[in-house]
Coordinates of C-alpha atoms in Angstrom, one line a residue:
Chain W
M1 CA -4.1 19.7 13.6
T2 CA -5.3 21.0 17.0
T3 CA -8.7 20.6 18.5
E4 CA -9.1 24.4 18.7
Q5 CA -8.8 24.5 15.0
T6 CA -11.2 21.7 14.2
F7 CA -14.0 22.2 16.7
G8 CA -14.9 25.5 15.2
F9 CA -16.2 23.9 12.0
A10 CA -17.2 20.5 13.5
P11 CA -19.9 21.1 16.1
A12 CA -21.3 18.2 17.8
S13 CA -25.1 18.0 17.5
T14 CA -26.4 15.1 15.4
D15 CA -27.6 17.2 12.5
A16 CA -24.4 19.3 12.5
I17 CA -22.2 16.2 12.4
T18 CA -24.3 14.8 9.6
D19 CA -24.3 18.1 7.7
A20 CA -20.5 18.4 8.1
L21 CA -20.0 14.9 6.8
V22 CA -22.3 15.5 3.8
S23 CA -20.3 18.6 3.0
F24 CA -16.9 16.8 3.5
L25 CA -17.8 13.8 1.3
T26 CA -19.5 15.9 -1.4
Q27 CA -16.4 18.0 -1.7
R28 CA -13.9 15.1 -1.6
L29 CA -15.9 12.8 -3.9
K30 CA -17.1 15.7 -6.2
T31 CA -20.6 14.3 -6.1
E32 CA -23.8 14.8 -4.0
V33 CA -23.9 12.2 -1.1
A34 CA -27.0 11.5 0.9
P35 CA -26.9 10.6 4.6
D36 CA -28.3 7.1 4.0
Q37 CA -26.4 6.4 0.8
E38 CA -24.3 3.2 0.9
L39 CA -20.8 4.5 0.2
F40 CA -18.9 1.2 -0.4
K41 CA -21.5 -0.9 -2.2
S42 CA -22.1 2.0 -4.7
G43 CA -18.3 2.1 -5.4
L44 CA -18.2 5.7 -4.3
V45 CA -15.6 5.1 -1.6
S46 CA -12.5 3.0 -2.0
S47 CA -10.7 1.1 0.7
M48 CA -8.0 3.7 0.8
F49 CA -10.5 6.5 1.2
A50 CA -12.1 4.6 4.1
M51 CA -9.0 5.3 6.1
E52 CA -9.1 8.9 5.3
L53 CA -12.6 8.9 6.8
V54 CA -11.3 7.4 10.0
V55 CA -8.5 10.0 10.3
H56 CA -11.0 12.8 9.4
L57 CA -13.4 11.8 12.1
E58 CA -10.7 11.5 14.7
A59 CA -9.2 14.9 13.9
S60 CA -12.5 16.7 13.7
Y61 CA -14.3 15.3 16.8
D62 CA -11.4 14.5 19.1
I63 CA -12.2 10.8 19.3
A64 CA -10.1 7.7 18.9
I65 CA -11.6 5.0 16.7
I66 CA -10.0 1.8 18.1
G67 CA -10.7 -1.8 19.0
P68 CA -14.0 -3.2 17.9
E69 CA -15.2 0.2 16.7
L70 CA -12.6 0.1 13.9
K71 CA -14.8 -1.8 11.4
L72 CA -16.2 -1.0 8.0
D73 CA -19.8 -1.2 9.2
N74 CA -19.3 2.1 11.1
F75 CA -18.4 3.8 7.9
R76 CA -21.0 2.4 5.4
T77 CA -23.2 5.5 5.5
I78 CA -22.9 9.1 6.8
R79 CA -25.7 8.2 9.2
A80 CA -23.5 5.3 10.6
M81 CA -20.5 7.6 10.9
T82 CA -22.6 10.2 12.8
S83 CA -23.8 7.5 15.3
L84 CA -20.2 6.4 15.8
V85 CA -19.0 9.9 16.5
E86 CA -21.9 10.4 19.0
R87 CA -21.2 7.1 20.7
L88 CA -17.5 7.8 21.1
R89 CA -18.0 11.4 22.2
E90 CA -20.3 10.1 24.9
V91 CA -17.8 7.6 26.1
E92 CA -15.1 10.3 26.2
G93 CA -17.4 12.7 28.0
L94 CA -17.8 15.0 25.1
G95 CA -21.5 14.2 24.6
A96 CA -24.1 15.7 22.3
E97 CA -25.2 18.2 24.9
G98 CA -21.9 19.9 24.4
T99 CA -21.8 22.7 21.9
G100 CA -18.6 21.6 20.3
E101 CA -17.1 25.0 21.1
D102 CA -13.7 24.7 22.7
G103 CA -14.0 27.1 25.6
Chain L
M1 CA 1.4 -24.9 7.8
A2 CA -0.8 -21.8 7.5
N3 CA -1.1 -21.3 11.3
D4 CA 2.6 -21.8 12.1
Y5 CA 3.3 -18.1 12.2
A6 CA 5.7 -18.4 15.2
A7 CA 8.1 -20.4 13.0
H8 CA 8.9 -17.5 10.8
R9 CA 11.2 -14.5 11.4
L10 CA 11.0 -12.1 8.6
A11 CA 13.6 -9.4 7.7
I12 CA 12.5 -6.7 5.3
V13 CA 15.1 -4.4 3.7
G14 CA 13.7 -1.1 2.5
A15 CA 11.1 0.9 4.5
G16 CA 9.4 2.6 1.6
V17 CA 5.8 2.1 0.5
M18 CA 6.2 -1.7 -0.3
G19 CA 8.5 -2.4 2.7
T20 CA 6.1 -0.9 5.2
N21 CA 3.1 -2.5 3.5
I22 CA 4.7 -6.0 3.6
A23 CA 5.8 -5.4 7.2
T24 CA 2.1 -4.6 8.0
L25 CA 1.0 -7.8 6.3
A26 CA 3.5 -9.9 8.3
V27 CA 3.0 -8.2 11.7
G28 CA -0.8 -8.4 11.2
H29 CA -0.5 -12.1 10.6
G30 CA 1.6 -12.7 13.8
V31 CA 5.0 -12.9 12.1
P32 CA 7.9 -11.0 13.8
V33 CA 9.6 -8.5 11.5
V34 CA 13.0 -6.8 11.5
L35 CA 12.7 -3.8 9.1
V36 CA 15.9 -2.3 7.9
D37 CA 16.6 1.0 6.2
L38 CA 19.4 3.6 6.1
S39 CA 18.3 6.2 8.6
D40 CA 16.5 6.5 11.9
D41 CA 14.3 9.2 10.4
V42 CA 13.0 6.9 7.7
L43 CA 12.4 4.2 10.2
S44 CA 10.6 6.5 12.6
L45 CA 8.2 7.4 9.8
A46 CA 7.9 3.8 8.8
R47 CA 6.8 2.8 12.4
A48 CA 4.1 5.4 12.3
A49 CA 3.0 4.3 8.8
I50 CA 2.9 0.7 9.8
A51 CA 0.7 1.5 12.9
Q52 CA -1.7 3.3 10.6
K53 CA -1.7 0.6 7.9
L54 CA -2.4 -2.0 10.6
R55 CA -5.5 0.1 11.5
H56 CA -6.4 0.2 7.8
A57 CA -6.1 -3.6 7.5
Q58 CA -8.2 -4.1 10.6
L59 CA -10.8 -1.6 9.3
M60 CA -11.1 -3.7 6.1
G61 CA -11.3 -7.0 8.1
A62 CA -8.1 -8.2 6.4
L63 CA -6.3 -9.5 9.5
P64 CA -6.9 -12.9 11.3
P65 CA -8.6 -12.0 14.5
D66 CA -7.1 -14.9 16.5
R67 CA -3.4 -14.1 16.2
P68 CA -1.3 -11.8 18.3
R69 CA 0.6 -9.1 16.4
G70 CA 4.1 -10.0 15.5
E71 CA 6.9 -7.9 17.0
L72 CA 8.2 -5.1 14.9
V73 CA 11.9 -4.2 15.2
T74 CA 13.4 -1.4 13.1
S75 CA 17.1 -1.1 12.5
V76 CA 19.7 0.7 10.5
S77 CA 22.0 -2.3 10.6
L78 CA 21.6 -5.0 8.1
G79 CA 23.3 -7.3 10.6
D80 CA 20.0 -7.5 12.5
A81 CA 18.6 -9.4 9.6
A82 CA 21.1 -12.2 10.1
D83 CA 19.0 -14.7 12.0
A84 CA 15.8 -14.3 9.9
T85 CA 14.2 -17.4 8.3
A86 CA 13.5 -15.3 5.2
V87 CA 14.6 -11.9 3.9
I88 CA 12.6 -9.8 1.6
E89 CA 14.4 -7.1 -0.4
A90 CA 12.1 -4.1 -1.1
V91 CA 14.5 -1.4 -2.1
V92 CA 14.1 1.0 -5.0
E93 CA 13.8 -0.5 -8.5
V94 CA 17.3 0.4 -9.5
P95 CA 19.5 -2.6 -10.5
E96 CA 22.7 -1.2 -8.9
T97 CA 20.9 -0.6 -5.5
K98 CA 19.3 -4.0 -5.6
A99 CA 22.6 -5.7 -6.5
K100 CA 24.4 -4.0 -3.6
V101 CA 21.7 -4.9 -1.0
L102 CA 21.3 -8.5 -2.1
A103 CA 25.0 -9.1 -2.1
E104 CA 25.2 -7.7 1.5
I105 CA 22.2 -9.7 2.7
S106 CA 23.6 -12.9 1.1
A107 CA 26.9 -12.5 2.8
L108 CA 25.5 -12.3 6.3
V109 CA 22.5 -14.7 6.5
R110 CA 22.8 -18.4 7.2
P111 CA 23.2 -20.5 4.1
G112 CA 19.7 -22.0 4.2
T113 CA 17.9 -18.6 4.4
T114 CA 15.3 -17.9 1.8
L115 CA 15.9 -14.7 -0.1
I116 CA 13.0 -12.9 -1.7
S117 CA 13.1 -10.0 -4.0
N118 CA 10.0 -7.8 -4.3
T119 CA 11.3 -6.6 -7.6
S120 CA 8.6 -5.4 -10.0
C121 CA 10.6 -5.7 -13.2
I122 CA 14.2 -6.8 -12.9
P123 CA 14.6 -10.5 -13.8
V124 CA 15.2 -12.8 -10.8
D125 CA 18.1 -14.5 -12.5
E126 CA 19.8 -11.2 -13.1
L127 CA 19.5 -10.5 -9.4
A128 CA 20.7 -14.0 -8.6
T129 CA 24.1 -13.0 -10.0
W130 CA 24.7 -11.0 -6.9
V131 CA 23.9 -13.6 -4.2
T132 CA 26.1 -16.3 -2.8
H133 CA 23.5 -19.1 -3.2
A134 CA 21.5 -18.4 -6.3
D135 CA 19.2 -21.3 -5.7
K136 CA 17.8 -19.6 -2.5
L137 CA 16.5 -16.5 -4.3
A138 CA 13.0 -16.2 -5.7
G139 CA 10.9 -13.3 -6.7
V140 CA 7.6 -12.4 -5.0
H141 CA 5.8 -9.5 -6.5
F142 CA 3.3 -8.3 -3.9
M143 CA 0.5 -6.0 -5.1
N144 CA -0.1 -2.7 -3.4
P145 CA -1.4 -2.8 -0.7
P146 CA -0.4 -6.4 0.0
Y147 CA -2.4 -6.6 3.2
L148 CA -5.6 -6.1 1.1
I149 CA -4.7 -7.9 -2.1
K150 CA -4.4 -11.7 -1.6
M151 CA -2.9 -12.7 -4.9
V152 CA 0.9 -12.4 -5.5
E153 CA 3.1 -13.2 -8.5
V154 CA 5.8 -15.7 -7.6
I155 CA 8.8 -15.8 -9.9
R156 CA 11.0 -18.8 -10.4
G157 CA 14.4 -17.8 -11.6
A158 CA 16.4 -20.2 -13.7
R159 CA 18.4 -21.2 -10.7
T160 CA 15.7 -21.0 -8.0
S161 CA 15.4 -24.4 -6.3
D162 CA 12.2 -26.3 -5.6
A163 CA 13.0 -26.1 -1.9
T164 CA 13.1 -22.3 -2.1
L165 CA 9.7 -22.2 -3.8
E166 CA 8.3 -24.5 -1.1
S167 CA 9.7 -22.2 1.6
V168 CA 8.1 -19.2 -0.2
S169 CA 4.9 -21.0 -0.5
S170 CA 4.9 -21.8 3.3
L171 CA 5.6 -18.1 4.1
L172 CA 2.8 -16.9 1.8
A173 CA 0.4 -19.4 3.4
V174 CA 1.1 -18.0 6.9
L175 CA 0.6 -14.5 5.5
G176 CA -2.8 -15.6 4.0
R177 CA -1.7 -14.8 0.4
D178 CA -2.2 -16.9 -2.7
G179 CA 0.7 -17.2 -5.1
L180 CA 0.7 -18.1 -8.8
V181 CA 4.2 -19.2 -10.0
I182 CA 5.6 -18.0 -13.3
E183 CA 8.9 -18.3 -15.1
D184 CA 11.4 -15.4 -15.2
S185 CA 11.1 -12.4 -17.6
A186 CA 11.6 -8.6 -17.2
G187 CA 8.4 -7.2 -15.9
F188 CA 7.0 -10.8 -15.3
V189 CA 3.3 -11.1 -16.2
I190 CA 1.7 -8.2 -14.2
N191 CA 4.0 -5.4 -15.1
R192 CA 4.6 -6.5 -18.7
L193 CA 0.9 -5.9 -19.1
L194 CA 0.2 -3.2 -16.5
H195 CA 3.1 -0.7 -17.0
P196 CA 2.7 -0.2 -20.8
L197 CA -1.0 0.3 -20.1
I198 CA -0.3 2.9 -17.5
N199 CA 2.2 4.7 -19.7
S200 CA -0.2 4.7 -22.6
A201 CA -3.0 6.0 -20.3
A202 CA -0.7 8.8 -19.2
M203 CA 0.2 9.6 -22.9
L204 CA -3.6 9.9 -23.7
V205 CA -3.8 12.5 -20.9
Q206 CA -0.6 14.2 -22.2
E207 CA -2.0 14.4 -25.7
G208 CA -5.2 16.0 -24.4
I209 CA -7.4 13.1 -25.7
A210 CA -9.0 12.6 -22.3
S211 CA -8.6 13.6 -18.7
A212 CA -7.3 11.1 -16.1
E213 CA -10.8 10.7 -14.7
V214 CA -12.2 9.9 -18.2
V215 CA -9.4 7.4 -19.0
D216 CA -9.9 5.6 -15.7
G217 CA -13.7 5.9 -16.0
L218 CA -13.6 4.1 -19.4
L219 CA -11.3 1.4 -18.2
E220 CA -13.4 0.9 -15.1
G221 CA -16.8 1.1 -16.8
C222 CA -16.0 -0.7 -20.1
L223 CA -13.3 -3.2 -19.1
G224 CA -14.0 -3.8 -15.4
H225 CA -10.6 -2.5 -14.2
P226 CA -11.2 -1.9 -10.4
T227 CA -9.3 1.4 -10.0
G228 CA -8.3 2.6 -13.5
P229 CA -4.7 2.6 -14.6
L230 CA -3.9 6.2 -13.5
R231 CA -5.3 5.8 -10.0
T232 CA -3.3 2.6 -9.9
A233 CA -0.2 4.6 -10.9
D234 CA -0.8 7.0 -8.1
L235 CA -1.0 4.1 -5.7
I236 CA 2.2 2.5 -7.0
G237 CA 4.1 5.8 -6.8
L238 CA 5.0 7.6 -10.0
D239 CA 8.8 7.6 -9.2
N240 CA 8.7 3.8 -8.7
L241 CA 6.7 3.5 -11.9
V242 CA 9.3 5.5 -13.9
D243 CA 12.1 3.4 -12.5
S244 CA 10.3 0.2 -13.5
L245 CA 9.4 1.5 -16.9
N246 CA 13.1 2.3 -17.5
V247 CA 14.0 -1.2 -16.5
L248 CA 11.5 -2.6 -18.9
Y249 CA 12.5 -0.3 -21.7
E250 CA 16.2 -1.0 -21.3
R251 CA 15.6 -4.8 -21.4
R252 CA 12.8 -5.1 -23.9
E253 CA 13.3 -2.1 -26.1
D254 CA 9.6 -1.7 -26.2
E255 CA 8.7 1.9 -27.1
S256 CA 5.4 1.6 -25.1
C257 CA 7.6 1.3 -22.0
R258 CA 9.6 4.5 -22.5
P259 CA 8.3 6.8 -19.7
C260 CA 6.2 9.6 -21.2
E261 CA 6.9 13.2 -20.6
L262 CA 3.8 13.7 -18.4
L263 CA 5.0 11.0 -16.0
L264 CA 8.5 12.4 -15.9
S265 CA 7.3 16.0 -15.3
K266 CA 5.1 14.8 -12.4
V267 CA 8.1 13.1 -10.8
R268 CA 10.2 16.2 -11.3
A269 CA 7.5 18.3 -9.6
G270 CA 7.4 15.9 -6.6
D271 CA 3.8 14.8 -7.4
L272 CA 4.5 11.2 -6.8
G273 CA 0.9 10.0 -6.2
Q274 CA -1.0 9.0 -3.1
K275 CA 2.1 9.0 -0.9
T276 CA 2.7 12.7 -1.5
G277 CA -1.0 13.7 -1.7
R278 CA -1.0 14.4 -5.4
G279 CA -0.3 12.6 -8.7
F280 CA -2.8 12.3 -11.4
Y281 CA -5.4 13.0 -8.6
S282 CA -5.4 15.0 -5.4
Y283 CA -5.9 13.1 -2.2
G284 CA -6.3 15.6 0.5
K285 CA -4.4 14.6 3.6
V286 CA -1.8 11.8 3.4
V287 CA -3.1 9.2 5.8
L288 CA -1.3 6.0 4.8

């Protein structure tokens, strides 16, 4: 999947990242998911699906989740995933001020 | 010793779901691995899969943080397994294939090498017929994925020696797994219980009694099954499940082990479970 394809539906503002994740998880889990909802404690998300979340975030936001950032704490809630995306995009010079459009 | 990871050199034959999962477990625990399969294409996919599975294991906090990763070598030549301290056979659950592979491995390793079959149903003593030193062969039934599930079923064949069981135990300690030892029997403990359960669950869906979600939901909610039998089937791989059910049915003549039509039709359609993105459930993108 290319970044040109993904940036179109994965813009980079905090609210947009959160909304996109709410939509993705609601669709994949077939149930409404709130931004602060614990995904693992509630049993909503399995360990196998956790890896799908990693791959989804990397493909959608052009980031690499590696080293100490590759830990379950960063995926416990949609809010935590949004923070992770913002943090890594900042490190990679794709910060929140960007539109997410691939010019 | 549980920390003596450098003393082990593991060869794994078969780079399918279980072979790559066991390789992930070993490499993640510092043990060097030679992974053997028939083609470079399969091995190329296996290397990518293992890299991703290592990330999965790290994500879940399942790897010891203080060990360097073991070296992974892939090869199409069984000869590269010759100087391993232990060889794990993880090829398809088809007796003729396992017999051929075990005979070849047995002929080329040093006499003291521990041989392990990851068979899920074929009795260990049946497999021991094909090796030169039957006392060196034991069964270790890893659960899927072995890098997340600590418990394994260890099978003592009629001819398995105590020294071989000790060697298996030492390897499992390095890999951070706990083993419970049982005597030999087609399907052992886990799959004599699990496979008929999965087959019956699939039959309930086939008969229109309940959907896969409802069958799994009842087993999870009422009996505390962690994933439900049909989601478990998708994780195992429906083709492997059918092979194993055939082995059980042929040896035990238990009708509950005759693969039901719904399972067979999914295999014919290529809907093999999580590894193909669809089985009883749809999984979106294949990531592991």
